[in-house]
Short mmCIF file of C-alpha atoms and ligand atoms in Angstrom, two decimals:
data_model
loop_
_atom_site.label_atom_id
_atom_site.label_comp_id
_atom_site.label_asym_id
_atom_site.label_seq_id
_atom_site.Cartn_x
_atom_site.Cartn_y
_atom_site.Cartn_z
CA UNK J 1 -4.25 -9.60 9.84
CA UNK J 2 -4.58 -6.12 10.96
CA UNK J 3 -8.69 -5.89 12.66
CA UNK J 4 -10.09 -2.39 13.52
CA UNK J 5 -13.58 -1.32 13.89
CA UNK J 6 -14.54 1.81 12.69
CA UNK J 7 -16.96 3.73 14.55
CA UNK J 8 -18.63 7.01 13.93
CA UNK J 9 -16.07 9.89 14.42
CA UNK J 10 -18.53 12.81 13.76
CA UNK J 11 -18.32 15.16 11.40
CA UNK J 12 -15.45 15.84 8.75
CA UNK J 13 -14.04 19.29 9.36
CA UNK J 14 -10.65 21.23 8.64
CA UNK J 15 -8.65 20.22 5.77
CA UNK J 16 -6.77 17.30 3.77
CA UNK J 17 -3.87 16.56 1.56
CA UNK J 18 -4.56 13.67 -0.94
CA UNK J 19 -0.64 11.95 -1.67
CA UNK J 20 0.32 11.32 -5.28
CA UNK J 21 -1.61 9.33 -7.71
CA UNK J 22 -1.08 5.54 -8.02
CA UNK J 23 -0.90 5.11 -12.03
CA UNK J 24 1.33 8.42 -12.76
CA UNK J 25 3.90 7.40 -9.78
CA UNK J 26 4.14 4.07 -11.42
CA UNK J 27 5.05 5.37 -15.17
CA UNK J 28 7.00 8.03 -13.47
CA UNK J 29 9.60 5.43 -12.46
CA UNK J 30 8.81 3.05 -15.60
CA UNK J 31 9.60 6.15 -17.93
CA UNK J 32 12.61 7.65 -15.91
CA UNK J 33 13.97 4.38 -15.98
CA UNK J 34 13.88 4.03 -19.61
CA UNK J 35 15.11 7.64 -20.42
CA UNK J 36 19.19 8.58 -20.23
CA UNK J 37 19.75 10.86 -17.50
CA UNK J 38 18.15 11.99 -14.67
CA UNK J 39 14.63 12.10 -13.96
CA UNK J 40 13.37 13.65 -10.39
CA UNK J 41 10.20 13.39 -9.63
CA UNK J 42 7.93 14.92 -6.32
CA UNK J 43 5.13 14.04 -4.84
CA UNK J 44 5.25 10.65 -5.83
CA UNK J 45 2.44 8.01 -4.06
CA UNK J 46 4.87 5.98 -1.30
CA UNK J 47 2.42 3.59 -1.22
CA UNK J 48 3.78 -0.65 -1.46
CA UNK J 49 2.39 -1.23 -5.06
CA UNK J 50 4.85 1.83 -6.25
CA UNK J 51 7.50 0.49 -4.08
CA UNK J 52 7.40 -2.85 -6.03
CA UNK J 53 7.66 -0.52 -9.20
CA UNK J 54 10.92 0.88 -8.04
CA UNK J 55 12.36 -2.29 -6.77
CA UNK J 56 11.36 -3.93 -10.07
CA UNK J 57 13.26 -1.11 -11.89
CA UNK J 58 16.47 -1.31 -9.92
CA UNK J 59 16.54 -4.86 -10.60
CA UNK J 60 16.48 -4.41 -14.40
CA UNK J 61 19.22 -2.01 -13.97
CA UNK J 62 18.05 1.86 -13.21
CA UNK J 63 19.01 3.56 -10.22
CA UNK J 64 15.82 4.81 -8.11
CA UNK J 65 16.70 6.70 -5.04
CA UNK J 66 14.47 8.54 -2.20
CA UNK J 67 15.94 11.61 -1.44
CA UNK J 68 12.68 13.38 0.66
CA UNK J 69 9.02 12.39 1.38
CA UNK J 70 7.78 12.21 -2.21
CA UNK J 71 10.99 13.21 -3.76
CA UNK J 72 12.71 10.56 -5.93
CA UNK J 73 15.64 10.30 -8.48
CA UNK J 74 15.48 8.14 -11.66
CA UNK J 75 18.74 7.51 -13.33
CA UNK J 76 17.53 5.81 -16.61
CA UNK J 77 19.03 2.86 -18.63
CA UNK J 78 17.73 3.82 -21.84
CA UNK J 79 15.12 2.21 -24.14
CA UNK J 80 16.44 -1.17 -25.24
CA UNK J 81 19.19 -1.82 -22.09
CA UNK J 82 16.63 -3.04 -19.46
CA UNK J 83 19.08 -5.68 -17.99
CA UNK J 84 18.01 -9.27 -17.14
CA UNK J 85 16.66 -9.27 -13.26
CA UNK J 86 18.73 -11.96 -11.44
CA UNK J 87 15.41 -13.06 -9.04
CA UNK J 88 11.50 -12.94 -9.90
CA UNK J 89 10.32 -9.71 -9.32
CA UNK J 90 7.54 -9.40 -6.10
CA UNK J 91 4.54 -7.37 -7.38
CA UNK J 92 2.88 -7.90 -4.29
CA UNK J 93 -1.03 -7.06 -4.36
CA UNK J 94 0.12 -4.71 -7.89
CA UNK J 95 -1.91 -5.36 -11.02
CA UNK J 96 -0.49 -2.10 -12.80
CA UNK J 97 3.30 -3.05 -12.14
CA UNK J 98 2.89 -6.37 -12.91
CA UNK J 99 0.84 -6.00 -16.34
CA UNK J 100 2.49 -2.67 -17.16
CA UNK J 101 6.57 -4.37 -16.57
CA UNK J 102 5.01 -6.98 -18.78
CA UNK J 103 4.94 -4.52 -21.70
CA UNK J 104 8.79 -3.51 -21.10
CA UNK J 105 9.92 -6.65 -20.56
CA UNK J 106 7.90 -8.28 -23.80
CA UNK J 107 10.42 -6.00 -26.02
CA UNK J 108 13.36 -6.36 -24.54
CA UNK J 109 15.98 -9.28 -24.88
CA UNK J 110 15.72 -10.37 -21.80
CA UNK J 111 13.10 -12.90 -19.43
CA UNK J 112 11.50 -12.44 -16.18
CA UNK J 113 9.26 -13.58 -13.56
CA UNK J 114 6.85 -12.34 -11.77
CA UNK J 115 5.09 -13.64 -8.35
CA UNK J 116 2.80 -11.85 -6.31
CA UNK J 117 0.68 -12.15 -3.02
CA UNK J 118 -2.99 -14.61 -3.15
CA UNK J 119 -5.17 -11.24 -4.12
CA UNK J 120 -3.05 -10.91 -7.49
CA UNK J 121 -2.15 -14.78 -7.95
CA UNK J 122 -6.07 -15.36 -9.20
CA UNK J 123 -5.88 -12.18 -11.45
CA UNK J 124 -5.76 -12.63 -15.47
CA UNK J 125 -2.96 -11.62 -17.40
CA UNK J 126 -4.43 -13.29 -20.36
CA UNK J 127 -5.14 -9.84 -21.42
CA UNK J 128 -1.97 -8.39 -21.57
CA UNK J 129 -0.23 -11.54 -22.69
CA UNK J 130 -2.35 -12.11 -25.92
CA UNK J 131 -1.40 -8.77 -27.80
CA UNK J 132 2.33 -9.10 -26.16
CA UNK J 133 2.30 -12.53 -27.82
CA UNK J 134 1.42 -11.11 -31.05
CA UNK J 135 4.64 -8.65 -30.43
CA UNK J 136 6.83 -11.59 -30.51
CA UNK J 137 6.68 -11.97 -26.39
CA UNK J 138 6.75 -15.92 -25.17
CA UNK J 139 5.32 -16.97 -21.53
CA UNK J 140 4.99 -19.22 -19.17
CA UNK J 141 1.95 -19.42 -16.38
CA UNK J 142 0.06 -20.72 -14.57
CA UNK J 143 -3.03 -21.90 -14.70
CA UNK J 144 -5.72 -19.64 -16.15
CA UNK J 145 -2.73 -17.47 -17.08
CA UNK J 146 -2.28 -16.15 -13.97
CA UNK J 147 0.70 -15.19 -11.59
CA UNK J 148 3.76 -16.67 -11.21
CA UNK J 149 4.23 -16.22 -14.74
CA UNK J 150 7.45 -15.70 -17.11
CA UNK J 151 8.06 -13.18 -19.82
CA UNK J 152 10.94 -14.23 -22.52
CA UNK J 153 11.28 -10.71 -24.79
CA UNK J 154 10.81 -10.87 -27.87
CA UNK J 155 14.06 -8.51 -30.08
CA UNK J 156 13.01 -7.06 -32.19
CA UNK J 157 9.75 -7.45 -31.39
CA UNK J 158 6.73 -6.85 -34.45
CA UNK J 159 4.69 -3.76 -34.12
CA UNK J 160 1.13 -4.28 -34.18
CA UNK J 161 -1.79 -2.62 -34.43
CA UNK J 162 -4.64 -3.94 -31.51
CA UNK J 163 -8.35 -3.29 -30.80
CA UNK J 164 -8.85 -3.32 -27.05
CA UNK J 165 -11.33 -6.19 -26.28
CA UNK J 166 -11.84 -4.50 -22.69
CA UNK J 167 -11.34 -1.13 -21.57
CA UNK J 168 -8.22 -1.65 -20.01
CA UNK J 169 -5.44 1.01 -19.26
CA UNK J 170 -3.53 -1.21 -17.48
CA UNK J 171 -3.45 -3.64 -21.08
CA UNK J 172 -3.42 -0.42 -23.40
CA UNK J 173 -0.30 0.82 -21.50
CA UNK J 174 1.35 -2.58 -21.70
CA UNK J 175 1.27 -2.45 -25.20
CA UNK J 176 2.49 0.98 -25.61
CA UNK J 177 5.58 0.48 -23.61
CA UNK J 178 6.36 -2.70 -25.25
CA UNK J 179 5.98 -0.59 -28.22
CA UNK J 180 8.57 1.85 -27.10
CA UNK J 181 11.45 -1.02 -27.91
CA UNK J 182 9.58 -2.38 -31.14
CA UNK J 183 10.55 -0.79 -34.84
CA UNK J 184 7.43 1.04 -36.85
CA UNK J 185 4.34 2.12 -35.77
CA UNK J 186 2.94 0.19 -32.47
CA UNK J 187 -1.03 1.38 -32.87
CA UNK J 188 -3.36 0.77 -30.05
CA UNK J 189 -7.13 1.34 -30.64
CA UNK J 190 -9.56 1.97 -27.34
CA UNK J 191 -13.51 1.69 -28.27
CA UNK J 192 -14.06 2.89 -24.94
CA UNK J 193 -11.74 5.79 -23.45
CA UNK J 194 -9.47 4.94 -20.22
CA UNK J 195 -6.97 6.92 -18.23
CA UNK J 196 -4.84 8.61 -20.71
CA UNK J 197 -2.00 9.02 -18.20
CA UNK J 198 0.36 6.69 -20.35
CA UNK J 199 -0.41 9.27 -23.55
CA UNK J 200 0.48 12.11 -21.87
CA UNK J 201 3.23 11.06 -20.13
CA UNK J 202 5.16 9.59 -23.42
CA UNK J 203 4.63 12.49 -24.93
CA UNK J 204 6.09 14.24 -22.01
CA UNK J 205 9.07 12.33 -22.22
CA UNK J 206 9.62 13.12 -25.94
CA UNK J 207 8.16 10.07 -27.69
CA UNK J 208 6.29 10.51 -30.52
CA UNK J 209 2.78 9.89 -30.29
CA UNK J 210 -0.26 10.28 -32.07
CA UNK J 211 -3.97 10.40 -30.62
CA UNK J 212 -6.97 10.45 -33.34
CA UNK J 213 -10.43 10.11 -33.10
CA UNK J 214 -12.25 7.93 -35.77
CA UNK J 215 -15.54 6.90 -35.99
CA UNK J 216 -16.06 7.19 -32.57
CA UNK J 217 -12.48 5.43 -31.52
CA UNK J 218 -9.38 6.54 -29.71
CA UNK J 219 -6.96 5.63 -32.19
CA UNK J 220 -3.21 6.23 -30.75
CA UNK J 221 0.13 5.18 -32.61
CA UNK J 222 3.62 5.25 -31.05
CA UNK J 223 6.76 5.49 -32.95
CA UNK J 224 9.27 2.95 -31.96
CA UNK J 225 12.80 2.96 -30.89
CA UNK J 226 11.97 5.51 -29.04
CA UNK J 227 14.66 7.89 -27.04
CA UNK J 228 13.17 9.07 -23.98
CA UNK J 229 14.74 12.64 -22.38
CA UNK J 230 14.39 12.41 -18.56
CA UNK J 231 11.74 14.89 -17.32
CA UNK J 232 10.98 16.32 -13.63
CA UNK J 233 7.90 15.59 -12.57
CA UNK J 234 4.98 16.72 -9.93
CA UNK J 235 2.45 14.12 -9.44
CA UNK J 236 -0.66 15.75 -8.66
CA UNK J 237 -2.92 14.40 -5.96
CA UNK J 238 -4.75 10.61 -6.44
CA UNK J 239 -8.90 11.28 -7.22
CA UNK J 240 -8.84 7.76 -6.04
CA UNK J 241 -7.61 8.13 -2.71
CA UNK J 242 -9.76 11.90 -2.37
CA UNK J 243 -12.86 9.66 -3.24
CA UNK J 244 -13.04 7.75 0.22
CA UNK J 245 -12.68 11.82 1.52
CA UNK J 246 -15.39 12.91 -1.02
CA UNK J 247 -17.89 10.44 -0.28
CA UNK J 248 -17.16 10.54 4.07
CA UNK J 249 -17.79 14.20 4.13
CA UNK J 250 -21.19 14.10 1.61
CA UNK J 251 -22.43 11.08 3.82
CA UNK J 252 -21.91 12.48 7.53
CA UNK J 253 -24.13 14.99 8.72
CA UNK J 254 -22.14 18.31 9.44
CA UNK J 255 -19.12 17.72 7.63
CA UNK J 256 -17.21 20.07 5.56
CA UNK J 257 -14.43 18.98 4.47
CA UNK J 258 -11.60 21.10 1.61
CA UNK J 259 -9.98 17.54 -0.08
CA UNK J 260 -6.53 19.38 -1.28
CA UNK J 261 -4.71 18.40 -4.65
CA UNK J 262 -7.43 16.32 -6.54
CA UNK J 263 -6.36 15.29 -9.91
CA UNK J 264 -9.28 15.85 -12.32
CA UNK J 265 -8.35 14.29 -15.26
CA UNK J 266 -11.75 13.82 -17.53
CA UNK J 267 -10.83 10.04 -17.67
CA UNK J 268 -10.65 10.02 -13.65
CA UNK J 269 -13.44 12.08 -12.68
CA UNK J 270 -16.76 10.18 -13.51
CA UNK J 271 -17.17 9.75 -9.37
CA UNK J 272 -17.10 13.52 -9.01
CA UNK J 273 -20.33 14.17 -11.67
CA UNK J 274 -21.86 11.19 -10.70
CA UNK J 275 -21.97 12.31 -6.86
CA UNK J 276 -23.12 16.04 -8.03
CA UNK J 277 -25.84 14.30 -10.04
CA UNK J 278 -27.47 12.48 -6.52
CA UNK J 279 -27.12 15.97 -5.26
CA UNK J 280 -23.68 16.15 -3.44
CA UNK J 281 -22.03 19.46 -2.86
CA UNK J 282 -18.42 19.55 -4.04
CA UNK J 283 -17.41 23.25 -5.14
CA UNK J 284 -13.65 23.35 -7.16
CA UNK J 285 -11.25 25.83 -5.90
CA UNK J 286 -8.51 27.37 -7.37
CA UNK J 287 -8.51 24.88 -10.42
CA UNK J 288 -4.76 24.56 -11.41
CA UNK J 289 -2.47 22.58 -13.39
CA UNK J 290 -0.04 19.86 -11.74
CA UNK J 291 2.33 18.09 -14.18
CA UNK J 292 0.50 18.16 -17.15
CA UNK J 293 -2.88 17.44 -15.56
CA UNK J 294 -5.63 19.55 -14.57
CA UNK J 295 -6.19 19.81 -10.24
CA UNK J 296 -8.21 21.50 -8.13
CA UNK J 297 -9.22 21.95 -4.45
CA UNK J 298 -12.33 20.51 -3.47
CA UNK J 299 -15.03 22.01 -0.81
CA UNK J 300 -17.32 18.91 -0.02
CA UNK J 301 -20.21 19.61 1.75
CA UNK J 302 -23.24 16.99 3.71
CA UNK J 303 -25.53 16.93 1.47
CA UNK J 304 -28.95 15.01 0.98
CA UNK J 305 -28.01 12.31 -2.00
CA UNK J 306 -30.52 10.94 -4.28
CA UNK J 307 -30.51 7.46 -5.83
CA UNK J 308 -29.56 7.20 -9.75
CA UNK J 309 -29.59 4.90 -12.38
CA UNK J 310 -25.44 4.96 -13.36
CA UNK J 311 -24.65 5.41 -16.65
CA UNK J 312 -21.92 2.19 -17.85
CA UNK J 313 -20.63 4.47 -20.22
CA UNK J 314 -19.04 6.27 -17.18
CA UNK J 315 -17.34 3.33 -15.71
CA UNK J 316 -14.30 3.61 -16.99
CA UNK J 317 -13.89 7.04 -15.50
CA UNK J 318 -14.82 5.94 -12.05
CA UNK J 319 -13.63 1.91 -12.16
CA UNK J 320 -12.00 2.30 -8.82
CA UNK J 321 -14.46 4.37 -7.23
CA UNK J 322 -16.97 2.09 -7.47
CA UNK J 323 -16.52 0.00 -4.01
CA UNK J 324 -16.70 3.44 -2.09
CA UNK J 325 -19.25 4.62 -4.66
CA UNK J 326 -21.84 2.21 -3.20
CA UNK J 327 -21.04 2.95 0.57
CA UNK J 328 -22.41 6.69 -0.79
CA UNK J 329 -25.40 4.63 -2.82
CA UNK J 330 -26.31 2.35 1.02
CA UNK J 331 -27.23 6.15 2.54
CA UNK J 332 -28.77 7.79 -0.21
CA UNK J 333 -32.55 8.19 -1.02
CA UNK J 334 -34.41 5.96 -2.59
CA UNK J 335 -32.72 3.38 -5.20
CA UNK J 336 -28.86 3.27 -6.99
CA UNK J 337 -28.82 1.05 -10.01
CA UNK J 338 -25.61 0.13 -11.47
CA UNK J 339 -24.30 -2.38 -14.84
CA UNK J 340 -21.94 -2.75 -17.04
CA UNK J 341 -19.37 -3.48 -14.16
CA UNK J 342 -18.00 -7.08 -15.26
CA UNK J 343 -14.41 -5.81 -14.88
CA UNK J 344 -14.54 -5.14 -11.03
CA UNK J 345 -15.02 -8.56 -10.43
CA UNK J 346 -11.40 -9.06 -11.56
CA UNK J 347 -9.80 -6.01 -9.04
CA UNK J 348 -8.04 -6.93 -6.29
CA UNK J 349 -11.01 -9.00 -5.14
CA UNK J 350 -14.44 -9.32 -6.77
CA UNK J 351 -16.17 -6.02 -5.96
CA UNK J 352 -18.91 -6.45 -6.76
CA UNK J 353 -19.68 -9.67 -4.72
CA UNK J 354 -17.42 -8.55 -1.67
CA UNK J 355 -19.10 -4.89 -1.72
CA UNK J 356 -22.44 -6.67 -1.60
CA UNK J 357 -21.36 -9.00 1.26
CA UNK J 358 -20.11 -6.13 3.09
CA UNK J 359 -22.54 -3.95 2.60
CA UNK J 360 -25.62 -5.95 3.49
CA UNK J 361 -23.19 -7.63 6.76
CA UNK J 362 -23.54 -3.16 7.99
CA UNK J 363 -27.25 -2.99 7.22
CA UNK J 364 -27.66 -2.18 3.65
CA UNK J 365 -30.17 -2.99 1.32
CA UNK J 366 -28.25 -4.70 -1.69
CA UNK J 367 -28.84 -7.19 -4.76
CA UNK J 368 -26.07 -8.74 -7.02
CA UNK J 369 -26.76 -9.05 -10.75
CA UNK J 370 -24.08 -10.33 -12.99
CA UNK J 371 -22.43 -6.93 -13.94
CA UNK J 372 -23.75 -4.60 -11.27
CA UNK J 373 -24.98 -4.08 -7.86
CA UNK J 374 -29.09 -2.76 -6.87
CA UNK J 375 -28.97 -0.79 -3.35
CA UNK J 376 -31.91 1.06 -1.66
CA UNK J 377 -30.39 3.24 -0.06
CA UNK J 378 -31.37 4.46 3.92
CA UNK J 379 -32.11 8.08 2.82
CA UNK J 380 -29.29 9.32 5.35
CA UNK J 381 -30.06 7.57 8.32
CA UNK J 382 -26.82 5.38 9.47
CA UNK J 383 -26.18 2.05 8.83
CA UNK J 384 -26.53 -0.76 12.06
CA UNK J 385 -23.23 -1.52 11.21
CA UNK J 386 -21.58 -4.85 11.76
CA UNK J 387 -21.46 -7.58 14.59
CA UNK J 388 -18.31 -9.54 13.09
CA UNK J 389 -15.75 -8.20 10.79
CA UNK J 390 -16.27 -8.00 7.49
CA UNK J 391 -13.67 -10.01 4.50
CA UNK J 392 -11.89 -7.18 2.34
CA UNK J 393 -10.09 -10.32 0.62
CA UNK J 394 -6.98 -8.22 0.40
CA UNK J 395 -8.49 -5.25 -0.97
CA UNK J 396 -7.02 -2.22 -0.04
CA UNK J 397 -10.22 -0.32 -1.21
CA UNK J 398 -12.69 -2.62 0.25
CA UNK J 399 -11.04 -1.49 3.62
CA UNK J 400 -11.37 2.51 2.87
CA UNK J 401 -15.05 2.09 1.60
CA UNK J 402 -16.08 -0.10 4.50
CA UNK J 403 -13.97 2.35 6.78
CA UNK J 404 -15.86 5.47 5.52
CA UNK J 405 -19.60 3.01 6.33
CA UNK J 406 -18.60 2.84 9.54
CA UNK J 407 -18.19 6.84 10.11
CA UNK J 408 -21.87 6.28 9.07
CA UNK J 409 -22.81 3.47 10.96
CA UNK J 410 -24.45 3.32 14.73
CA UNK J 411 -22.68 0.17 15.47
CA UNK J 412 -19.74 0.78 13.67
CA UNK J 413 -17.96 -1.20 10.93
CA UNK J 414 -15.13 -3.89 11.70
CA UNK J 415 -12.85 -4.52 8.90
CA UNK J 416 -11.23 -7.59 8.77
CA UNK J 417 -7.49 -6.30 7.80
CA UNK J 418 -6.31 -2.98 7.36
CA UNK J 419 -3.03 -3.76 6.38
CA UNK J 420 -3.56 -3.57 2.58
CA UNK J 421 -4.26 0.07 2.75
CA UNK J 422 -1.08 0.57 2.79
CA UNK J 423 -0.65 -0.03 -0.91
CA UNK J 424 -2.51 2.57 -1.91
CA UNK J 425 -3.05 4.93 0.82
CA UNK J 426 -0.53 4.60 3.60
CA UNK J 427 -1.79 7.39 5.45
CA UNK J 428 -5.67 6.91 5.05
CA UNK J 429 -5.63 5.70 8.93
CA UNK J 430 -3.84 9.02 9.66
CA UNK J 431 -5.67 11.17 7.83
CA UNK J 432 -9.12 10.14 8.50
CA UNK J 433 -8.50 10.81 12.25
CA UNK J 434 -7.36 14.41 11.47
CA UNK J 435 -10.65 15.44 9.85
CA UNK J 436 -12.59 13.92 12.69
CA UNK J 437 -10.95 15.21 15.25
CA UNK J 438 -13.08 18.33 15.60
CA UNK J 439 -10.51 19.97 18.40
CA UNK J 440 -7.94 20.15 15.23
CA UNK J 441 -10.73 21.52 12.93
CA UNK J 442 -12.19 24.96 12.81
C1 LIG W 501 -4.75 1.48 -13.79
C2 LIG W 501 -5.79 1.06 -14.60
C3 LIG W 501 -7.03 0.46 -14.08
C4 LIG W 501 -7.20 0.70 -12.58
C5 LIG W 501 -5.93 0.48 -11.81
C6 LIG W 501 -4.82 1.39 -12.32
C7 LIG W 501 -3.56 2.06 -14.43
O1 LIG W 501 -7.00 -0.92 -14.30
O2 LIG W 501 -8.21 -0.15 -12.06
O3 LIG W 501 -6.13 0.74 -10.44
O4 LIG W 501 -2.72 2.68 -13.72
O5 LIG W 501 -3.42 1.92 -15.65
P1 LIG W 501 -7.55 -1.58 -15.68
O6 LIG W 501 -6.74 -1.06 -16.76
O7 LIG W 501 -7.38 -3.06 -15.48
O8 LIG W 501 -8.99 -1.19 -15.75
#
């Protein structure tokens, strides 16, 4: 365990870099490692859950090297040679590598096993395992389905076509990449729209792919046996990370902050118009294109938030936002409302309940309901902040969110262990004390 306190800094001034974002540097590896050739890739997120990506990759045979901060080489196998991993592969506290290397390995002729630390040893992989099963895919796990848990391929596996039961990218893209391996049409229908990065990526890499809206669904088919041509990449900066950013510089009075390099993919940025809707001041500059996806700079500005009533139709747009989105909610006016949130308490830890521990343990006004969290918010005046530290059950963005109520706090906030940021966000620490530090800023 790693304890720090975090006490009020001041304001946020000057300007930040967000690193690369989490769920493109993952299928960056998974995709160069599947294409023939070389893939090179910068800016990629150096953070532990994409580290257990790359070691998961070399062990099924590609060659991943670091030659520069951010910039990596892929030499790919090809689609179809993944090679059988002699050892279980460590996920760590990494939901998207394990669920996502599920997909490759379901279609491949191979088996594998995959362990992980206590936050993603209660986490279900029921989800991804039903459709792979369909596929042809056999497991074994444990209890609950859960972690450590063995894939046995399935080749050829059977292409299917599957209805997402919950809007999952994480279970969308599993199924896609198994369907990479698979002859015919893989076809994966999404009710509810999640991160596209998977779509666009594939396509990047030359597979075929088809999106289509009907009645109201995302409707996306994949042509199988696909041959992937190795691409260079630039991973443009994580919204995720930039929300802890976004949300310290609206909450603390004379902050200013420019958050450089913020990926604003539509199916990422539901934080974003759900902060300008309580009134928060975040102008885009210079509004660009990195790798495929739209980016911008972004001027954030103290402002005076205003309680809302959250739309669950946005939730998939801002599903890892939410734990920081309620720090933001605590020192608004007047009341936040939120529902429709079942899936965050299967994250890294339950969010919901955790958020509401943590939040009430700094001062906030909070009630649980089964899929959301109520908080009357303090209408900008600080939290107390804690007396003990509070439990961010290995949750790397319980830590950020809980770090950014404490640069609004009196007291300050003690987190329990900050060692889990590093998964995401290794810098965070780093970072935050170079927008505080108000010699460095202008
Ligand atoms: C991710 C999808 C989301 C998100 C996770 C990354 C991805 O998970 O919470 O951090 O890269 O596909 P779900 O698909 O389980 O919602």
């Amino acid at each position: 365990m790693r304890p720090r306190r975090f006490r009020p800094a001041g304001s946020l001034r000057g300007e930040i870099r967000v690193p690369g974002d989490k769920s493109i540097s993952h299928r960056s590896i998974m995709l160069g490692a599947l294409a023939v050739g070389e893939t090179r890739v910068t800016g990629l997120l150096e953070g532990e859950d994409v580290l257990a990506t790359a070691a998961a990759m070399r062990a099924m045979g590609a060659t991943v090297e670091r030659s520069d901060i951010g910039e990596w080489s892929v030499h790919g196998v090809g689609v179809g040679s993944l090679l059988q991993p002699e050892a279980p592969l460590d996920m760590g506290n990494s939901g998207t590598s394990t669920r996502l290397l599920m997909g490759l390995v379901a279609s491949h002729a191979i088996s594998a096993t995959f362990i992980g630390d206590a936050s993603l040893s209660k986490r279900p992989m029921g989800r991804v395992m039903e459709p792979l099963g369909l596929m042809g895919a056999a497991f074994e796990a444990s209890e609950g389905g859960r972690l450590p848990l063995t894939v046995r391929g399935a080749f050829p596996a059977v292409p299917i076509e599957y209805r997402l039961p919950v809007a999952s990218a994480q279970v969308k893209s599993a199924i896609l990449l198994a369907g990479l391996n698979t002859p015919g049409v893989t076809t994966v229908i999404e009710p509810v729209p999640t991160r596209d990065h998977s779509e666009r990526m594939l396509r990047g890499f030359g597979a075929q792919l088809s999106v289509d809206e009907v009645k109201g669904e995302r409707v996306i088919r994949l042509h199988g046996e696909a041959e992937l041509k190795p691409q260079v990449i630039e991973v443009p900066g994580d919204p995720s990370s930039a929300a802890f950013f976004i949300v310290a510089a609206l909450v603390v009075p004379g902050s200013k902050l420019l958050v450089r390099n913020v990926g604003l993919n539509p199916t990422r940025a539901g934080l974003i118009e759900v902060l300008r809707d309580m009134g928060g001041r975040i102008e885009e500059v210079d509004r660009r294109e990195v790798g495929g996806e739209p980016v911008a700079d972004l001027l954030v500005s103290h402002s005076a938030l205003t309680g809302i009533t959250v739309d669950p139709a946005v939730a998939p747009s801002m599903i890892d936002e939410f734990p920081v989105f309620f720090v933001a909610a605590a020192l608004a006016e007047g009341r936040t409302v939120t529902s429709g949130l079942d899936e965050l308490r299967v994250k890294e830890s339950d969010r919901l309940s955790v958020m509401a521990a943590a939040l009430a343990a700094a001062g906030a006004r909070v009630s649980e309901s089964e899929d959301g969290l109520t908080i009357d918010g303090t209408g900008g005046e600080p939290l107390a902040g804690t007396d003990g530290a509070i439990a961010t059950h290995l949750d790397h963005r319980i830590a950020m969110s809980m770090a950014v109520a404490g640069l609004a706090s009196v007291r300050g906030v003690e987190v329990d262990d900050t060692r889990p940021i590093a998964t995401s966000f290794p810098l965070f620490e780093e970072l935050l004390a170079k927008a505080t530090d108000s010699e460095a800023a202008q």
